[in-house]
Amino acid sequence: MASKTPVGFVGLGNMGNPMAKNLVKHGYPVIAYDVFPEACKEFQDLGAQVTESPADVAERADRIITMLPSSPNVREVYTGANGILKKVKKGSLLIDSSTIDPAVSKELAKAVEKMGAVFMDAPVSGGVGAARAGNLTFMVGGVEQEFNAAKELLTCMGSNVIYCGEVGTGQAAKICNNMLLAISMIGTAETMNLGIRLGLDPKLLAKILNMSSGRCWSSDTYNPVPGVMEGVPSANNYQGGFGTTLMAKDLGLAQVSATNTMTPVPLGSQAHQIYRMMCAKGYALKDFSAVFQFLREEETL
């Protein structure tokens, strides 16, 4: 029964909610916290314990997963006045699945280590749909000897759990992936828009792309054109999925990393600017595939 000891979960937003539910489905008692109490209500209904702070979670669980929007949120949850480190137990395993600056992950790992606990970064790829289905990809950074302990929990929420190296390498893999995703989504949106204006039926064009050398995830799994695919945000007025604000944030992390390593990323930089413009033009809460709509409406580009 050791494997079914309680698991703490902090951050029950669009991603954290279905992830924590999958832990419950696998028989783990969940001890939950979210800054918005209403996010916790359905977990109470599922039998989870709801706490008053991240520190309270740390007091009751020695394995904790955090899923938060940004570096400042993660810092606050771990090192704030009511943070995890106030009551963390020696030997605890702390897994952060947020997408944040790799430097912040390294900084937190040192603080956690001083408390006699273990920190691993394990950001995810796959979006809300994959979180619900339990087939996320986790990119894990941390002490290799702890990887199997982390994997036991992460496989309840994902179908791919990959060890990347020391703390921060999970974040590095994630921001590299998302930079490519942003670039390919913009490319797919531009291509579909041009084809439509040249008189091609969008479904036909998508079919041709997906059996040709231009095929990519953005074209064959997450097409940005309304009416081409069912069950994706473009079929639902770009609601749900992965928000434009979050994509702009991840591209900002990629830019900082590129600057720090003196790496030229001209397309990544351009993608960052496009997603920042989208945020300024009212697309912030729409799925990032709304770049198709943005390109259709913003003739000034």
Coordinates of C-alpha atoms in Angstrom, one line a residue:
M1 CA 0.0 0.0 0.0
A2 CA 3.0 2.3 0.1
S3 CA 2.4 3.3 -3.5
K4 CA -1.0 4.6 -2.4
T5 CA 0.2 7.0 0.2
P6 CA -1.3 10.6 -0.2
V7 CA 0.0 12.8 -3.0
G8 CA -0.1 16.6 -2.7
F9 CA -1.3 18.6 -5.7
V10 CA -0.9 22.4 -5.8
G11 CA -2.5 24.3 -8.8
L12 CA -5.8 23.0 -10.1
G13 CA -6.2 25.1 -13.2
N14 CA -6.8 24.0 -16.8
M15 CA -4.0 21.5 -16.7
G16 CA -3.7 20.7 -13.0
N17 CA -7.4 19.8 -12.6
P18 CA -7.4 16.8 -15.1
M19 CA -3.9 15.8 -13.9
A20 CA -5.0 15.6 -10.3
K21 CA -8.2 13.7 -11.3
N22 CA -6.1 11.1 -13.0
L23 CA -4.2 10.5 -9.8
V24 CA -7.5 10.0 -8.0
K25 CA -8.6 7.6 -10.7
H26 CA -5.4 5.6 -10.1
G27 CA -6.3 5.3 -6.4
Y28 CA -4.1 8.0 -4.9
P29 CA -5.6 10.0 -2.0
V30 CA -5.0 13.6 -3.2
I31 CA -4.3 16.5 -0.8
A32 CA -5.1 19.6 -2.8
Y33 CA -4.6 23.3 -2.8
D34 CA -5.4 26.1 -5.2
V35 CA -5.3 29.9 -4.7
F36 CA -8.9 29.9 -5.9
P37 CA -11.0 27.9 -3.4
E38 CA -13.7 27.2 -6.1
A39 CA -11.2 25.2 -8.0
C40 CA -11.0 22.8 -5.1
K41 CA -14.7 22.2 -4.6
E42 CA -15.0 19.3 -7.1
F43 CA -12.0 17.6 -5.5
Q44 CA -13.8 17.7 -2.2
D45 CA -16.7 16.0 -3.9
L46 CA -14.2 13.3 -5.1
G47 CA -13.0 12.7 -1.6
A48 CA -9.8 14.7 -1.7
Q49 CA -8.6 16.7 1.3
V50 CA -8.5 20.4 0.6
T51 CA -6.0 22.5 2.5
E52 CA -5.5 26.2 3.4
S53 CA -2.0 26.7 1.9
P54 CA 0.9 24.9 0.1
A55 CA 2.6 24.6 3.6
D56 CA -0.4 22.6 4.8
V57 CA 0.0 20.3 1.8
A58 CA 3.6 19.7 2.6
E59 CA 2.7 18.9 6.2
R60 CA 0.3 16.1 5.1
A61 CA 2.1 14.7 2.1
D62 CA 5.7 13.7 1.3
R63 CA 5.1 13.6 -2.5
I64 CA 3.9 16.8 -4.0
I65 CA 3.2 17.9 -7.6
T66 CA 2.9 21.6 -8.5
M67 CA 1.3 22.9 -11.7
L68 CA 1.4 26.7 -11.9
P69 CA 1.3 29.4 -14.5
S70 CA 4.7 31.1 -14.2
S71 CA 8.0 31.5 -12.4
P72 CA 6.8 34.0 -9.8
N73 CA 3.8 31.7 -8.9
V74 CA 6.2 28.7 -8.5
R75 CA 8.6 30.8 -6.3
E76 CA 5.7 31.9 -4.1
V77 CA 4.3 28.4 -3.7
Y78 CA 7.7 26.9 -2.7
T79 CA 9.4 29.8 -0.8
G80 CA 6.5 32.2 0.2
A81 CA 5.2 32.8 3.7
N82 CA 2.9 29.8 3.5
G83 CA 5.0 27.9 1.0
I84 CA 5.9 24.3 0.8
L85 CA 9.3 24.8 2.2
K86 CA 7.8 26.1 5.5
K87 CA 6.6 22.6 6.4
V88 CA 8.3 20.2 4.0
K89 CA 9.4 16.9 5.5
K90 CA 12.9 15.4 5.0
G91 CA 13.0 13.0 2.2
S92 CA 9.9 14.5 0.4
L93 CA 9.8 14.4 -3.4
L94 CA 8.7 17.7 -4.9
I95 CA 7.8 17.6 -8.7
D96 CA 7.1 20.9 -10.5
S97 CA 5.2 20.4 -13.8
S98 CA 4.9 24.2 -14.5
T99 CA 6.8 25.6 -17.5
I100 CA 9.3 28.1 -16.0
D101 CA 12.8 29.5 -16.5
P102 CA 15.3 26.6 -16.1
A103 CA 17.3 29.0 -13.8
V104 CA 14.4 29.2 -11.4
S105 CA 14.1 25.4 -11.3
K106 CA 17.8 25.2 -10.4
E107 CA 17.4 27.9 -7.7
L108 CA 14.4 26.0 -6.2
A109 CA 16.3 22.7 -6.3
K110 CA 19.1 24.2 -4.1
A111 CA 16.6 25.6 -1.6
V112 CA 14.7 22.2 -1.5
E113 CA 18.0 20.3 -1.1
K114 CA 18.9 22.4 2.0
M115 CA 15.7 21.2 3.6
G116 CA 16.6 17.6 3.0
A117 CA 14.1 17.0 0.3
V118 CA 14.3 16.4 -3.5
F119 CA 13.1 18.7 -6.3
M120 CA 12.5 17.7 -9.9
D121 CA 11.3 19.7 -12.8
A122 CA 8.8 17.8 -15.0
P123 CA 7.0 20.1 -17.5
V124 CA 4.5 18.6 -19.8
S125 CA 3.5 18.6 -23.5
G126 CA 0.2 17.7 -24.9
G127 CA -2.3 20.3 -23.7
V128 CA -5.6 20.0 -21.9
G129 CA -6.9 17.2 -24.1
A130 CA -3.9 15.0 -23.3
A131 CA -4.2 15.9 -19.6
R132 CA -7.7 14.7 -19.6
A133 CA -6.8 11.5 -21.5
G134 CA -3.8 10.8 -19.3
N135 CA -1.4 10.8 -22.2
L136 CA 0.8 13.8 -21.5
T137 CA 4.5 13.8 -22.2
F138 CA 6.6 14.6 -19.2
M139 CA 10.2 15.9 -19.6
V140 CA 12.0 15.3 -16.3
G141 CA 15.1 17.0 -14.9
G142 CA 16.7 16.0 -11.6
V143 CA 18.7 13.4 -9.7
E144 CA 18.6 10.3 -11.8
Q145 CA 18.3 8.0 -8.7
E146 CA 14.9 9.7 -8.0
F147 CA 13.5 9.3 -11.5
N148 CA 11.8 6.0 -10.9
A149 CA 10.0 7.4 -7.9
A150 CA 8.8 10.4 -9.9
K151 CA 7.9 8.2 -12.9
E152 CA 5.5 6.1 -10.7
L153 CA 3.3 9.1 -10.2
L154 CA 3.8 10.7 -13.6
T155 CA 2.7 7.6 -15.5
C156 CA -0.7 8.0 -13.9
M157 CA -1.0 11.3 -15.9
G158 CA 1.1 10.7 -19.0
S159 CA 2.0 8.0 -21.6
N160 CA 5.6 9.3 -22.1
V161 CA 7.9 10.1 -19.1
I162 CA 11.4 11.0 -20.3
Y163 CA 14.5 11.6 -18.2
C164 CA 16.4 14.6 -19.6
G165 CA 19.3 15.1 -17.2
E166 CA 20.0 17.4 -14.2
V167 CA 17.5 19.8 -12.8
G168 CA 16.5 22.4 -15.4
T169 CA 16.9 20.1 -18.4
G170 CA 13.2 19.2 -18.4
Q171 CA 12.4 22.9 -18.7
A172 CA 15.0 23.3 -21.4
A173 CA 13.4 20.5 -23.5
K174 CA 9.9 22.0 -22.9
I175 CA 10.8 25.6 -24.0
C176 CA 12.6 24.2 -27.1
N177 CA 9.6 22.1 -28.0
N178 CA 7.2 25.1 -27.6
M179 CA 9.3 27.4 -29.6
L180 CA 9.1 24.9 -32.5
L181 CA 5.4 24.4 -31.9
A182 CA 4.8 28.2 -32.1
I183 CA 6.8 28.5 -35.3
S184 CA 5.1 25.6 -37.0
M185 CA 1.6 26.8 -35.9
I186 CA 2.3 30.2 -37.5
G187 CA 3.6 28.5 -40.6
T188 CA 0.6 26.3 -40.8
A189 CA -1.8 29.2 -40.4
E190 CA 0.0 31.3 -43.0
T191 CA 0.0 28.4 -45.4
M192 CA -3.7 27.6 -44.9
N193 CA -4.6 31.2 -45.3
L194 CA -2.7 31.6 -48.5
G195 CA -4.2 28.4 -49.9
I196 CA -7.7 29.5 -49.1
R197 CA -7.1 32.8 -50.8
L198 CA -5.8 31.0 -53.8
G199 CA -9.2 29.1 -54.1
L200 CA -8.3 25.8 -52.4
D201 CA -10.8 24.1 -50.1
P202 CA -9.2 24.1 -46.6
K203 CA -10.0 20.4 -45.9
L204 CA -8.5 19.4 -49.2
L205 CA -5.4 21.6 -48.6
A206 CA -5.0 20.1 -45.1
K207 CA -5.3 16.6 -46.6
I208 CA -2.6 17.4 -49.2
L209 CA -0.2 18.9 -46.6
N210 CA -0.7 15.9 -44.3
M211 CA 0.5 13.5 -47.0
S212 CA 3.3 15.7 -48.1
S213 CA 6.6 17.1 -46.8
G214 CA 4.9 20.1 -45.1
R215 CA 3.1 17.8 -42.6
C216 CA 3.4 18.7 -38.9
W217 CA 1.5 18.4 -35.6
S218 CA -0.1 21.8 -36.2
S219 CA -1.5 20.6 -39.6
D220 CA -2.5 17.0 -38.8
T221 CA -3.5 17.0 -35.2
Y222 CA -4.4 20.6 -34.2
N223 CA -5.3 22.4 -37.4
P224 CA -5.9 26.1 -36.8
V225 CA -8.6 26.5 -39.5
P226 CA -12.3 26.3 -38.3
G227 CA -14.1 23.4 -40.0
V228 CA -11.1 21.4 -40.9
M229 CA -11.0 19.2 -37.8
E230 CA -13.4 18.2 -35.0
G231 CA -12.4 18.3 -31.3
V232 CA -9.8 21.0 -31.5
P233 CA -10.0 24.6 -30.3
S234 CA -10.4 26.0 -33.9
A235 CA -13.7 24.1 -34.0
N236 CA -14.9 25.8 -30.8
N237 CA -14.1 29.5 -31.5
Y238 CA -10.5 28.8 -30.2
Q239 CA -11.8 28.1 -26.6
G240 CA -9.9 25.8 -24.4
G241 CA -6.5 24.3 -25.3
F242 CA -3.3 26.2 -24.7
G243 CA -3.8 29.9 -24.3
T244 CA -2.0 32.6 -26.3
T245 CA -0.8 34.3 -23.1
L246 CA 0.9 31.0 -22.1
M247 CA 2.5 30.6 -25.5
A248 CA 3.8 34.2 -25.4
K249 CA 5.2 33.4 -21.9
D250 CA 7.0 30.3 -23.1
L251 CA 8.4 32.1 -26.1
G252 CA 9.7 34.7 -23.7
L253 CA 11.5 32.0 -21.7
A254 CA 13.0 30.7 -24.9
Q255 CA 14.2 34.3 -25.7
V256 CA 15.9 34.7 -22.3
S257 CA 17.6 31.3 -22.7
A258 CA 18.7 32.2 -26.3
T259 CA 20.2 35.4 -25.0
N260 CA 22.0 33.7 -22.1
T261 CA 23.5 31.1 -24.4
M262 CA 24.1 33.5 -27.3
T263 CA 22.0 31.4 -29.6
P264 CA 20.5 32.9 -32.7
V265 CA 16.7 32.2 -32.9
P266 CA 15.3 34.6 -35.6
L267 CA 12.1 32.6 -36.2
G268 CA 11.6 32.1 -32.4
S269 CA 12.0 35.8 -31.9
Q270 CA 9.5 36.6 -34.6
A271 CA 7.0 34.1 -33.2
H272 CA 7.4 35.7 -29.8
Q273 CA 6.5 39.1 -31.3
I274 CA 3.5 37.7 -33.1
Y275 CA 2.1 36.1 -30.0
R276 CA 2.7 39.3 -27.9
M277 CA 0.9 41.3 -30.6
M278 CA -2.0 38.8 -30.4
C279 CA -2.2 39.3 -26.6
A280 CA -2.4 43.1 -27.1
K281 CA -5.1 42.7 -29.8
G282 CA -7.6 40.7 -27.6
Y283 CA -6.5 37.2 -28.3
A284 CA -4.8 36.6 -24.9
L285 CA -7.4 34.1 -23.6
K286 CA -7.9 32.3 -26.9
D287 CA -6.0 29.1 -27.9
F288 CA -2.7 29.8 -29.6
S289 CA -4.0 28.3 -32.9
A290 CA -6.1 31.5 -33.1
V291 CA -3.0 32.9 -34.9
F292 CA -4.9 31.9 -38.1
Q293 CA -7.8 34.2 -37.2
F294 CA -5.2 36.9 -36.2
L295 CA -3.5 36.7 -39.6
R296 CA -6.8 36.8 -41.4
E297 CA -7.9 40.0 -39.5
E298 CA -4.6 41.9 -39.2
E299 CA -3.9 43.0 -42.7
T300 CA -1.3 45.4 -41.4
L301 CA 1.1 42.4 -41.0

